[in-house]
PDB file of C-alpha atoms in Angstrom:
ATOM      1  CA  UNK A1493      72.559  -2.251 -42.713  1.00  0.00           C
ATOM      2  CA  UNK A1494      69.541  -1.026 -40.516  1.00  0.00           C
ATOM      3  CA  UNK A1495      66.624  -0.034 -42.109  1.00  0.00           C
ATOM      4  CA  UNK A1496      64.754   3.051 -40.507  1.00  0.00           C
ATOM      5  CA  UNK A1497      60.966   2.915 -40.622  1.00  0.00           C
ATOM      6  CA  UNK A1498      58.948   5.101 -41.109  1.00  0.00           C
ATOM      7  CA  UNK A1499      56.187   6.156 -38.319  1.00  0.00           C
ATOM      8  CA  UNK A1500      53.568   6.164 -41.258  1.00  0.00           C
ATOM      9  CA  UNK A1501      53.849   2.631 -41.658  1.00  0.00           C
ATOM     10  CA  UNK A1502      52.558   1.602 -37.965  1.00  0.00           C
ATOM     11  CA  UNK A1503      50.394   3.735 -38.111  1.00  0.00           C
ATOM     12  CA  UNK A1504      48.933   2.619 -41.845  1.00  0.00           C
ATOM     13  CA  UNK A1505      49.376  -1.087 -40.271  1.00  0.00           C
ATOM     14  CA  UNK A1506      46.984  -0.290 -37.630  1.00  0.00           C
ATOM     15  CA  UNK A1507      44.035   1.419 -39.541  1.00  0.00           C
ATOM     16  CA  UNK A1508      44.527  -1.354 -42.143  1.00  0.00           C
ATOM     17  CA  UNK A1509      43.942  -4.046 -39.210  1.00  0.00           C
ATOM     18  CA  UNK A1510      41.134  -1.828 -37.651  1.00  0.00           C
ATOM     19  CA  UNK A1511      39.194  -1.559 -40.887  1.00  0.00           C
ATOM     20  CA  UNK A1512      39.597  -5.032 -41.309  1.00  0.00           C
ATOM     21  CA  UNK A1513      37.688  -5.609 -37.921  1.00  0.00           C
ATOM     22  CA  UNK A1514      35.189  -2.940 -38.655  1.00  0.00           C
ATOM     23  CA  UNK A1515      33.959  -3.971 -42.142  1.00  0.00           C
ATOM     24  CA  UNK A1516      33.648  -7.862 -40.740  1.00  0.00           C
ATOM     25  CA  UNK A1517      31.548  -6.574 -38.208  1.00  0.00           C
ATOM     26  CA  UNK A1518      29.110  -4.296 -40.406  1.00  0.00           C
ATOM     27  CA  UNK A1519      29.674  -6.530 -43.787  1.00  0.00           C
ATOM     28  CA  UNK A1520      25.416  -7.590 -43.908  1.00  0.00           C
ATOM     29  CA  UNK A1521      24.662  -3.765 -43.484  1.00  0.00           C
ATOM     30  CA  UNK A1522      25.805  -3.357 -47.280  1.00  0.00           C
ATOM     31  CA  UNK A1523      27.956  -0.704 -46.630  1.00  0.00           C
ATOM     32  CA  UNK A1524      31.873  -1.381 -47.700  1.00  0.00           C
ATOM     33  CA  UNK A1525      33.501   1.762 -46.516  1.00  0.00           C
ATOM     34  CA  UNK A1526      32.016   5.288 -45.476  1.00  0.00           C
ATOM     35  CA  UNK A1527      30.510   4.273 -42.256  1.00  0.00           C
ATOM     36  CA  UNK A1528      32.669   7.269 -40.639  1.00  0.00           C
ATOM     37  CA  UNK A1529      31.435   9.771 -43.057  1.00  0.00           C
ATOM     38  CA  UNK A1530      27.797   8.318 -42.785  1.00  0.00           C
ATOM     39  CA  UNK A1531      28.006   9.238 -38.919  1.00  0.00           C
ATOM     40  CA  UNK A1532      28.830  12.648 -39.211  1.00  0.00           C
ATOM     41  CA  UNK A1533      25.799  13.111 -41.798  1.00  0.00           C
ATOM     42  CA  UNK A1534      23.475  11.674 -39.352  1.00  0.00           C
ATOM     43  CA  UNK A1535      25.388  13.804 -36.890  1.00  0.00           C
ATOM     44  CA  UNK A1536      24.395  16.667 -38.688  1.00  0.00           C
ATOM     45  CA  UNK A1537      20.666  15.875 -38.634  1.00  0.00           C
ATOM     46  CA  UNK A1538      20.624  16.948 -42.154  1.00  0.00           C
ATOM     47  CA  UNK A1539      21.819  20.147 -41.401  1.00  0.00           C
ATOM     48  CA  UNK A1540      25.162  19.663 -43.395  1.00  0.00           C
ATOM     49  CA  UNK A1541      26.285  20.950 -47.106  1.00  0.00           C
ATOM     50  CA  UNK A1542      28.703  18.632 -49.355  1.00  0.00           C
ATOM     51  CA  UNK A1543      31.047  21.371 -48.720  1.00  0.00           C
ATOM     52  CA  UNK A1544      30.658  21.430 -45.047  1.00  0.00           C
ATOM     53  CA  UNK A1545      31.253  17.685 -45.280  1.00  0.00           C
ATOM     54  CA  UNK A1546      34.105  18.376 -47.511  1.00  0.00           C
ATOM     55  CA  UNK A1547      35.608  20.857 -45.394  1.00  0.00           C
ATOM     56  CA  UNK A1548      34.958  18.986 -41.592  1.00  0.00           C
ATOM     57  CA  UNK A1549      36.575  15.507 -43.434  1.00  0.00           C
ATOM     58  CA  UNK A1550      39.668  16.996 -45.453  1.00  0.00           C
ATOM     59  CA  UNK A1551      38.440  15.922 -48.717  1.00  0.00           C
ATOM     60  CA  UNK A1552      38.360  17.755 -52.356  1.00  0.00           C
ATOM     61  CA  UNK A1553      34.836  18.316 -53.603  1.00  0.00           C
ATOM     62  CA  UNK A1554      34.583  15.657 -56.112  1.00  0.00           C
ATOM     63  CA  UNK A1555      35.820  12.931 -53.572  1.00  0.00           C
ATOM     64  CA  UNK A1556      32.639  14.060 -51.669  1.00  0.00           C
ATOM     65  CA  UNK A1557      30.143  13.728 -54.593  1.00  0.00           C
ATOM     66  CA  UNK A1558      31.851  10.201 -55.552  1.00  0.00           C
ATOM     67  CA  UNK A1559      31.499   9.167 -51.782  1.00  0.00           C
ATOM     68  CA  UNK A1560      27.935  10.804 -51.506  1.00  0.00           C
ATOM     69  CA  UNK A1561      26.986   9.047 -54.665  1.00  0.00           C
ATOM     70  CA  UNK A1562      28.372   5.542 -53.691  1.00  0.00           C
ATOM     71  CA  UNK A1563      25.865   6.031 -50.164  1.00  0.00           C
ATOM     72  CA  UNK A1564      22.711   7.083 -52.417  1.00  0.00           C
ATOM     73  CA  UNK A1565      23.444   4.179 -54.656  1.00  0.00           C
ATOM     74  CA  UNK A1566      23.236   1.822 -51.477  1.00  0.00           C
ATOM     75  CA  UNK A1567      19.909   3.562 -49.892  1.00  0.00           C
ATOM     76  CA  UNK A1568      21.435   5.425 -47.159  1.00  0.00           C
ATOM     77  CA  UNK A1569      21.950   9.035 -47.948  1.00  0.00           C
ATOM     78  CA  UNK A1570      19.982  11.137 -50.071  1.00  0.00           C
ATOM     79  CA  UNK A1571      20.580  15.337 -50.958  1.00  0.00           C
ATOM     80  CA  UNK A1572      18.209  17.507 -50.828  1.00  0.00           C
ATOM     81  CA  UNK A1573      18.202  21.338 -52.342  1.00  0.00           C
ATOM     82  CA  UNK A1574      18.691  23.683 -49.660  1.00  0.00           C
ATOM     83  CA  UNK A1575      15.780  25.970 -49.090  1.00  0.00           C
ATOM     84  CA  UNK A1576      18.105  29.154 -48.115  1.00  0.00           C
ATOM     85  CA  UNK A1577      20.669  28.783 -50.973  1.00  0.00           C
ATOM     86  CA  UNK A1578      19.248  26.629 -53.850  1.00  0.00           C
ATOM     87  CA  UNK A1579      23.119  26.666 -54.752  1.00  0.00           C
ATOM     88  CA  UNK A1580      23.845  24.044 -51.748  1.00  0.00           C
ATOM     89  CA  UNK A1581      22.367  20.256 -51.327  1.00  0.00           C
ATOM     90  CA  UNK A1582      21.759  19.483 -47.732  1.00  0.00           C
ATOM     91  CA  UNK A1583      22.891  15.584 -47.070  1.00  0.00           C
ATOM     92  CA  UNK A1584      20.086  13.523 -45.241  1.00  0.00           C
ATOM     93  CA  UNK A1585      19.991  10.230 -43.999  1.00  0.00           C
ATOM     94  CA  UNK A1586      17.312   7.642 -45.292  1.00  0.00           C
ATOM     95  CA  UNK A1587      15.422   5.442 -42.814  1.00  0.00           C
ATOM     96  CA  UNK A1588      17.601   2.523 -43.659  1.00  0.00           C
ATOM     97  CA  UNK A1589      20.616   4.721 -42.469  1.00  0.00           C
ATOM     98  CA  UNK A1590      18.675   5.430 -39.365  1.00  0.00           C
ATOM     99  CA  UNK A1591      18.258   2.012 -38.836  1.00  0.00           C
ATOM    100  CA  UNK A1592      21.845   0.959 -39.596  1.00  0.00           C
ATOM    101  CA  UNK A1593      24.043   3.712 -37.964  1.00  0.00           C
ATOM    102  CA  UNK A1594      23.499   3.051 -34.134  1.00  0.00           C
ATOM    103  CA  UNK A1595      25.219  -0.667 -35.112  1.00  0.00           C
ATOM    104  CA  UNK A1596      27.659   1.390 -36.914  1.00  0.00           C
ATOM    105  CA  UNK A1597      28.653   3.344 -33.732  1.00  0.00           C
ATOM    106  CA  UNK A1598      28.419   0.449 -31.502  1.00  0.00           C
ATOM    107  CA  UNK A1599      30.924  -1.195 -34.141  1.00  0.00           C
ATOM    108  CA  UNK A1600      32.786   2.113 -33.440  1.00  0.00           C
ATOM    109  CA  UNK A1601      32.511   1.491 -30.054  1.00  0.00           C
ATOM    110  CA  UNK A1602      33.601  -1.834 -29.485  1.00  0.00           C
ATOM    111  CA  UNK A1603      36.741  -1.687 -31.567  1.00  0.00           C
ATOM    112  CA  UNK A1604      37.885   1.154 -30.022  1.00  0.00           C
ATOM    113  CA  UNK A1605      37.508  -1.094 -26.301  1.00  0.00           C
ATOM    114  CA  UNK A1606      38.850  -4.095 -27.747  1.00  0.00           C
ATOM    115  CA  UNK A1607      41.926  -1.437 -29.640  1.00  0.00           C
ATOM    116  CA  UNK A1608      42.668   0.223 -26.344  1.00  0.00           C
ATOM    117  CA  UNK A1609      42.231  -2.520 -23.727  1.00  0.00           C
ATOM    118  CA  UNK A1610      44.816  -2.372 -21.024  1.00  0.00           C
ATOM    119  CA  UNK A1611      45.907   1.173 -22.202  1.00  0.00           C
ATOM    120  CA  UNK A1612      45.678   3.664 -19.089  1.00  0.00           C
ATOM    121  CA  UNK A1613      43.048   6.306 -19.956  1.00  0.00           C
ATOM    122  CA  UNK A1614      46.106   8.608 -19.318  1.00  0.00           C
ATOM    123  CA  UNK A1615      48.325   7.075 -22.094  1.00  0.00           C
ATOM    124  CA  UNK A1616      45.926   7.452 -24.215  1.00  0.00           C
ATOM    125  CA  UNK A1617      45.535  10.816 -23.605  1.00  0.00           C
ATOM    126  CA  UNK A1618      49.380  10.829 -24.190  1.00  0.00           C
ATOM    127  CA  UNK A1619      48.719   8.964 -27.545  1.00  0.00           C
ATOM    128  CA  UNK A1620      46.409  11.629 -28.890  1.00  0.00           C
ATOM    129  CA  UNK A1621      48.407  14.701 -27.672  1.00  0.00           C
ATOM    130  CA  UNK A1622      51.353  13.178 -29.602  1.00  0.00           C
ATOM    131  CA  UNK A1623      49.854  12.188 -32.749  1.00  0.00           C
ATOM    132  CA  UNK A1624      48.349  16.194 -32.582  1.00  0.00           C
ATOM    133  CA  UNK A1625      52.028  17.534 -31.936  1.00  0.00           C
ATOM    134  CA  UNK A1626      53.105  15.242 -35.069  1.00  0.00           C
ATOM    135  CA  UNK A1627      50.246  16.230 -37.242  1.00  0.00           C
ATOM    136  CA  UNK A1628      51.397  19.976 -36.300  1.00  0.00           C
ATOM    137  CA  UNK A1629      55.382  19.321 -37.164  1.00  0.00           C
ATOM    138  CA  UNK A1630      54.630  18.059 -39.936  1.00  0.00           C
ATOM    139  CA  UNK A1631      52.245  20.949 -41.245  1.00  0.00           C
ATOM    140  CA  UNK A1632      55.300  23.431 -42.437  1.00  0.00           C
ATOM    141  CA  UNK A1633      56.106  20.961 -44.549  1.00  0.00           C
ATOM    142  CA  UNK A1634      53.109  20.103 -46.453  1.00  0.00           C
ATOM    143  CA  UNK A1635      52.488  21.253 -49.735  1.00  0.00           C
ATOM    144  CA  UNK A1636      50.095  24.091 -50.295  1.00  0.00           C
ATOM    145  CA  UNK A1637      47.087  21.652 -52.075  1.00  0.00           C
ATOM    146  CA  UNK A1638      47.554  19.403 -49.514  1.00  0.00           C
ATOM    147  CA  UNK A1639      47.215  21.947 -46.436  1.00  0.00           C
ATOM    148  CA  UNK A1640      43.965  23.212 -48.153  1.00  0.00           C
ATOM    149  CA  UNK A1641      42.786  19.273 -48.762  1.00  0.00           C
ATOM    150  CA  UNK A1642      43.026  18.406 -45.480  1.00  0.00           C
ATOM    151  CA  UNK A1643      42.183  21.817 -43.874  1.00  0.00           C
ATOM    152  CA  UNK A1644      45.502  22.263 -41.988  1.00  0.00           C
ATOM    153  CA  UNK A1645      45.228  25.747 -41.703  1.00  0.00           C
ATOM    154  CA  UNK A1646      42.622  26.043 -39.142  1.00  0.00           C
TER     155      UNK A1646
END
């Protein structure tokens, strides 16, 4: 009997080998996981809301407080009230983060060379058109919560 498998699990195999890399390479920075959303804070140049975060990384509010929490706890992110709506908490980076996140992007970087070595630039334009078209297919079919989670109705 064949066994059909599913395009999920290559593509969970992958980012399980790639985060692998990644969190050998920044281990002595401290920081176990985040270092994606820590980039788009700096990004941001403390400019961004926990909802903006929320809403430009697909995840519910209280996932952003835990992850927001977990980077304070380590040095690297701290929130600060915003002056135009006292309601919101902009997200700033500390000076350890400043010093930390150019290594994180090189680590960024490299993996994504060493990932795509001998892949045409043109096939990998292929790569991300079809993992778009996928994401899109697969959209109908999503349940309402998660649509909203992950944004899919932009």
């Amino acid at each position: 009997m064949q066994v059909t498998e599913p395009i999920s699990r290559k593509l969970i195999h992958l980012a399980k080998i790639y985060l692998n890399v990644l969190s050998k390479r920044v281990e002595h920075l401290g920081v176990k996981r985040y270092w994606y959303t820590l980039s788009v804070i700096n990004a941001n140049k403390g400019a961004l809301t926990q909802k903006a975060l929320s809403n430009k990384l697909g995840k519910d509010k209280s996932a952003i407080v835990n992850i927001i929490d977990s980077l304070t706890d380590k040095g690297y992110v701290y929130r600060e009230v915003n002056p135009g709506d006292r309601r919101e908490h902009l997200l700033k980076i500390t000076a350890k983060a400043q010093k930390a996140i150019p290594e994180i992007v090189t680590a960024f970087n490299d993996i994504n060379n060493i990932v795509t070595r001998d892949i045409p630039a043109k096939d990998m334009e292929i790569f991300y058109s079809v993992l778009a078209r996928m994401e899109e297919n697969l959209k109908p079919y999503a349940t309402k919560e998660l649509n909203l989670k992950l944004n899919l109705n932009k």
